[in-house]
Structure formats: C-alpha cells, structure tokens
CSV table of C-alpha atoms in Angstrom, one decimal:
chain,number,residue,atom,x,y,z
A,1,UNK,CA,44.0,13.6,0.3
A,2,UNK,CA,40.7,13.8,-2.3
A,3,UNK,CA,41.8,15.0,-5.6
A,4,UNK,CA,38.7,17.1,-7.0
A,5,UNK,CA,35.4,17.7,-5.2
A,6,UNK,CA,33.3,15.7,-7.9
A,7,UNK,CA,34.9,12.3,-6.9
A,8,UNK,CA,34.3,10.3,-4.0
A,9,UNK,CA,37.1,7.5,-4.8
A,10,UNK,CA,37.5,6.7,-7.5
A,11,UNK,CA,35.0,7.3,-9.6
A,12,UNK,CA,33.3,10.8,-10.9
A,13,UNK,CA,30.3,11.3,-9.4
A,14,UNK,CA,28.6,12.0,-13.7
A,15,UNK,CA,29.7,7.4,-13.7
A,16,UNK,CA,27.1,7.1,-10.7
A,17,UNK,CA,24.2,5.4,-12.9
A,18,UNK,CA,21.2,6.5,-10.1
A,19,UNK,CA,18.8,4.0,-9.7
A,20,UNK,CA,15.2,4.1,-11.9
A,21,UNK,CA,12.1,4.5,-10.1
A,22,UNK,CA,10.3,2.3,-8.8
A,23,UNK,CA,6.7,2.3,-8.8
A,24,UNK,CA,3.2,2.3,-5.6
A,25,UNK,CA,1.0,-0.3,-5.5
A,26,UNK,CA,-1.5,1.5,-3.8
A,27,UNK,CA,-4.2,-1.7,-1.7
A,28,UNK,CA,-7.6,-0.3,0.1
A,29,UNK,CA,-10.3,-2.0,1.2
A,30,UNK,CA,-12.6,-2.4,4.0
A,31,UNK,CA,-10.1,-3.8,8.2
A,32,UNK,CA,-10.0,-7.6,7.2
A,33,UNK,CA,-10.2,-7.9,3.3
A,34,UNK,CA,-6.6,-9.2,2.9
A,35,UNK,CA,-4.6,-5.7,2.2
A,36,UNK,CA,-1.8,-7.1,4.5
A,37,UNK,CA,-2.2,-10.5,3.3
A,38,UNK,CA,-1.7,-9.7,-0.2
A,39,UNK,CA,0.3,-7.2,0.2
A,40,UNK,CA,2.9,-9.2,2.3
A,41,UNK,CA,2.4,-11.5,-0.9
A,42,UNK,CA,3.4,-9.2,-3.7
A,43,UNK,CA,6.6,-8.2,-2.0
A,44,UNK,CA,8.1,-11.6,-1.2
A,45,UNK,CA,7.4,-12.6,-4.6
A,46,UNK,CA,9.5,-9.5,-6.1
A,47,UNK,CA,11.9,-10.1,-3.5
A,48,UNK,CA,12.0,-13.3,-5.0
A,49,UNK,CA,12.5,-12.5,-8.5
A,50,UNK,CA,15.1,-9.7,-7.6
A,51,UNK,CA,13.2,-7.0,-7.4
A,52,UNK,CA,13.8,-4.3,-4.4
A,53,UNK,CA,10.1,-3.9,-3.1
A,54,UNK,CA,8.7,-2.2,0.4
A,55,UNK,CA,5.8,-2.6,2.0
A,56,UNK,CA,4.4,0.0,4.6
A,57,UNK,CA,1.2,-0.8,6.0
A,58,UNK,CA,-1.2,1.2,7.2
A,59,UNK,CA,-1.3,-0.3,10.9
A,60,UNK,CA,2.4,0.0,11.3
A,61,UNK,CA,2.2,3.7,11.3
A,62,UNK,CA,-0.7,3.8,13.5
A,63,UNK,CA,1.1,1.3,15.8
A,64,UNK,CA,4.1,3.8,15.8
A,65,UNK,CA,2.5,7.1,16.3
A,66,UNK,CA,-0.1,5.4,18.8
A,67,UNK,CA,-2.7,7.1,21.0
A,68,UNK,CA,-1.3,11.3,19.1
A,69,UNK,CA,-2.9,9.5,16.7
A,70,UNK,CA,-7.3,9.0,16.7
A,71,UNK,CA,-10.2,7.8,14.8
A,72,UNK,CA,-11.7,10.6,12.9
A,73,UNK,CA,-11.4,11.6,9.3
A,74,UNK,CA,-8.5,14.4,10.1
A,75,UNK,CA,-6.4,11.4,11.8
A,76,UNK,CA,-7.0,9.0,9.0
A,77,UNK,CA,-6.4,11.9,6.7
A,78,UNK,CA,-2.5,11.3,8.7
A,79,UNK,CA,-1.8,8.2,7.9
A,80,UNK,CA,-2.7,8.5,4.6
A,81,UNK,CA,-0.9,11.3,4.4
A,82,UNK,CA,2.3,9.2,6.1
A,83,UNK,CA,2.1,6.8,4.2
A,84,UNK,CA,1.9,8.8,0.8
A,85,UNK,CA,5.6,10.7,2.1
A,86,UNK,CA,7.6,7.1,2.9
A,87,UNK,CA,5.5,5.3,-0.7
A,88,UNK,CA,7.4,8.5,-3.3
A,89,UNK,CA,10.6,8.8,-1.0
A,90,UNK,CA,11.2,4.7,-1.6
A,91,UNK,CA,10.0,4.7,-4.8
A,92,UNK,CA,12.1,8.0,-5.6
A,93,UNK,CA,15.1,5.4,-4.1
A,94,UNK,CA,14.6,2.4,-7.0
A,95,UNK,CA,11.7,0.4,-5.0
A,96,UNK,CA,8.4,-1.1,-6.3
A,97,UNK,CA,6.0,0.0,-3.8
A,98,UNK,CA,3.5,-1.8,-1.6
A,99,UNK,CA,0.5,0.0,0.3
A,100,UNK,CA,-1.6,-1.3,2.5
A,101,UNK,CA,-4.3,0.6,3.5
A,102,UNK,CA,-8.0,1.4,4.5
A,103,UNK,CA,-8.4,4.7,2.7
A,104,UNK,CA,-11.7,5.0,3.2
A,105,UNK,CA,-12.4,8.5,2.8
A,106,UNK,CA,-13.0,10.2,-0.4
A,107,UNK,CA,-10.4,13.3,0.4
A,108,UNK,CA,-7.8,10.7,1.4
A,109,UNK,CA,-8.4,8.7,-1.7
A,110,UNK,CA,-8.2,11.9,-4.3
A,111,UNK,CA,-4.8,13.0,-2.1
A,112,UNK,CA,-3.4,9.1,-2.8
A,113,UNK,CA,-4.6,10.4,-6.4
A,114,UNK,CA,-2.8,13.6,-6.4
A,115,UNK,CA,1.1,13.5,-4.8
A,116,UNK,CA,1.4,9.7,-5.6
A,117,UNK,CA,3.4,9.2,-8.5
A,118,UNK,CA,3.6,5.3,-10.3
A,119,UNK,CA,0.6,4.9,-9.5
A,120,UNK,CA,-1.7,1.4,-9.6
A,121,UNK,CA,-4.8,1.4,-6.8
A,122,UNK,CA,-6.1,-1.9,-5.9
A,123,UNK,CA,-9.4,-1.6,-4.6
A,124,UNK,CA,-9.0,-5.6,-1.6
A,125,UNK,CA,-13.2,-6.4,-2.6
A,126,UNK,CA,-14.8,-8.4,0.6
A,127,UNK,CA,-18.5,-7.9,1.6
A,128,UNK,CA,-18.5,-7.5,5.2
A,129,UNK,CA,-20.5,-10.8,6.6
A,130,UNK,CA,-16.6,-12.5,5.4
A,131,UNK,CA,-14.2,-9.3,6.9
A,132,UNK,CA,-16.7,-9.9,10.2
A,133,UNK,CA,-15.7,-14.3,10.2
A,134,UNK,CA,-12.0,-13.7,9.0
A,135,UNK,CA,-11.4,-10.6,12.3
A,136,UNK,CA,-8.2,-11.2,13.6
A,137,UNK,CA,-8.1,-8.1,15.5
A,138,UNK,CA,-11.0,-8.9,16.6
A,139,UNK,CA,-12.5,-6.0,16.3
A,140,UNK,CA,-16.0,-6.8,14.8
A,141,UNK,CA,-16.3,-8.4,16.9
A,142,UNK,CA,-15.7,-5.2,19.7
A,143,UNK,CA,-17.9,-3.5,17.2
A,144,UNK,CA,-21.0,-5.8,17.7
A,145,UNK,CA,-20.2,-6.3,21.9
A,146,UNK,CA,-20.1,-1.7,21.2
A,147,UNK,CA,-17.5,-1.0,22.4
A,148,UNK,CA,-15.9,-0.2,19.6
A,149,UNK,CA,-17.5,1.9,17.5
A,150,UNK,CA,-15.7,4.0,15.1
A,151,UNK,CA,-14.9,0.7,12.8
A,152,UNK,CA,-15.6,1.6,9.2
A,153,UNK,CA,-17.9,-1.6,7.0
A,154,UNK,CA,-19.5,-1.6,10.8
A,155,UNK,CA,-20.5,1.7,12.4
A,156,UNK,CA,-21.0,2.8,9.1
A,157,UNK,CA,-20.5,2.2,4.9
A,158,UNK,CA,-17.3,1.3,3.3
A,159,UNK,CA,-17.7,3.2,0.2
A,160,UNK,CA,-15.2,1.3,-3.1
A,161,UNK,CA,-13.4,3.8,-4.4
A,162,UNK,CA,-14.2,5.2,-7.7
A,163,UNK,CA,-12.6,3.6,-11.1
A,164,UNK,CA,-9.8,1.9,-8.9
A,165,UNK,CA,-6.7,0.3,-11.6
A,166,UNK,CA,-7.2,-3.4,-9.8
A,167,UNK,CA,-10.0,-4.7,-8.4
A,168,UNK,CA,-8.3,-8.1,-6.5
A,169,UNK,CA,-11.9,-9.7,-4.5
A,170,UNK,CA,-11.5,-12.1,-2.3
A,171,UNK,CA,-13.9,-14.2,-1.1
A,172,UNK,CA,-13.5,-15.6,-4.7
A,173,UNK,CA,-10.3,-15.4,-5.8
A,174,UNK,CA,-7.2,-17.3,-4.3
A,175,UNK,CA,-4.6,-15.7,-2.7
A,176,UNK,CA,-2.1,-17.2,-4.9
A,177,UNK,CA,-4.4,-16.4,-8.4
A,178,UNK,CA,-4.6,-12.6,-6.8
A,179,UNK,CA,-0.7,-12.3,-6.3
A,180,UNK,CA,-0.5,-13.2,-9.6
A,181,UNK,CA,-2.6,-11.5,-11.1
A,182,UNK,CA,-0.5,-8.1,-10.2
A,183,UNK,CA,2.9,-10.0,-11.0
A,184,UNK,CA,0.7,-9.6,-15.1
A,185,UNK,CA,0.0,-5.8,-14.8
A,186,UNK,CA,3.7,-5.6,-13.1
A,187,UNK,CA,4.8,-7.4,-16.8
A,188,UNK,CA,5.8,-10.8,-17.7
A,189,UNK,CA,9.4,-11.7,-17.4
A,190,UNK,CA,9.9,-8.0,-16.6
A,191,UNK,CA,12.7,-7.2,-14.8
A,192,UNK,CA,10.0,-3.7,-12.9
A,193,UNK,CA,7.3,-2.2,-12.9
A,194,UNK,CA,6.1,-0.6,-15.9
A,195,UNK,CA,5.6,2.8,-15.7
A,196,UNK,CA,2.0,4.9,-15.6
A,197,UNK,CA,-0.1,5.1,-19.5
C-alpha cells in the first residue's frame, strides 16, 4: 500500500532533481548548404561527451506529414512552428537540441527568436553554385529543368538572417573545423552548453 500521495516507491518527490534545461542550436541556411550534415556531427560529438543531445530536421517533419504540407509561406511557417515546439519540449527535458531547417522566411525567423528558449542561431552559409553542385536530393537539378519552381536559393533568393550568433561557412571550412567552433561556443570542457546572455 502506498503510504503517502507524495511518494513513489521510497523517494519523496521533493528530493527528485529535475533536469537542467538544455539549449537549442538552430542551424538555418539554403538547401544543400550542409545543415543536416553539420547538425548530425554536433549531436554525435555531444553524445560522445555524455551530454544528452537530439537532432530535429525540417525535412523529417515534412516527410512525416507528407502531402499535408506544401511549399508556400504558410506551410513553411507550420513546419518551423512544429520544430519550435519539439525543440522547447526536448530542451525542457534536459536535452541539448540541434535543429536543421531552411527557415527562409522572415516570419519564420521571428517566430523562432520569439518562442525558442536558450537559443543560438547558426547561419550555414554556402553559395548557390556550390549547393547546386552538391545537390544530394536532386532539387537543384529539378529546378534547373523546370520540374519545380519553389526552390528557395534558386527560384527565389535565400536571404541571410540578420545578426546570427554564428556564421558557419561550409565552403571555406571543413566539417571538423565547424564542429570544433560550435563545440567552443558551448564552452571548453563543460558538460552543458552555456546559458544565453
């Protein structure tokens, strides 16, 4: 029989230590700039240090919802809103979150800044020419052939964000260099990422 409403087993609830909220690193940039590759590396490096970390990718959200999401401004904002919710929930649970998402619209960027706690924005910079050469999903090829007309960065300009916390140039720097720079932003030798200013 449970002896008190405030006990589970033998540990009083007041003695349970809640996780310290994690941080959110939001990587935005044009298609094929290297957002997911860099985000995957950062999460792997954090986990190697015993730091709980998780990646949320904008393309995975789109894949999950399928045809429910188009590529208009409203649907792009819906994707970002879902990522914001997921990032905050995971960070509240103590995870260090890395988000990789296009986040092209000014409304989407303002939504991220207004609603994500403990936020660092990293702009993954890369020229259209190099993105088109990489093109792992074939989207630039489709845009060039006229099969799609919604590719931001080709059919319309991808505007760099205002005042990103980090600029991560994947043309000029290697994956190792960029991952090391992000790790340094978390604080040398620390077990958790720093709190924002």
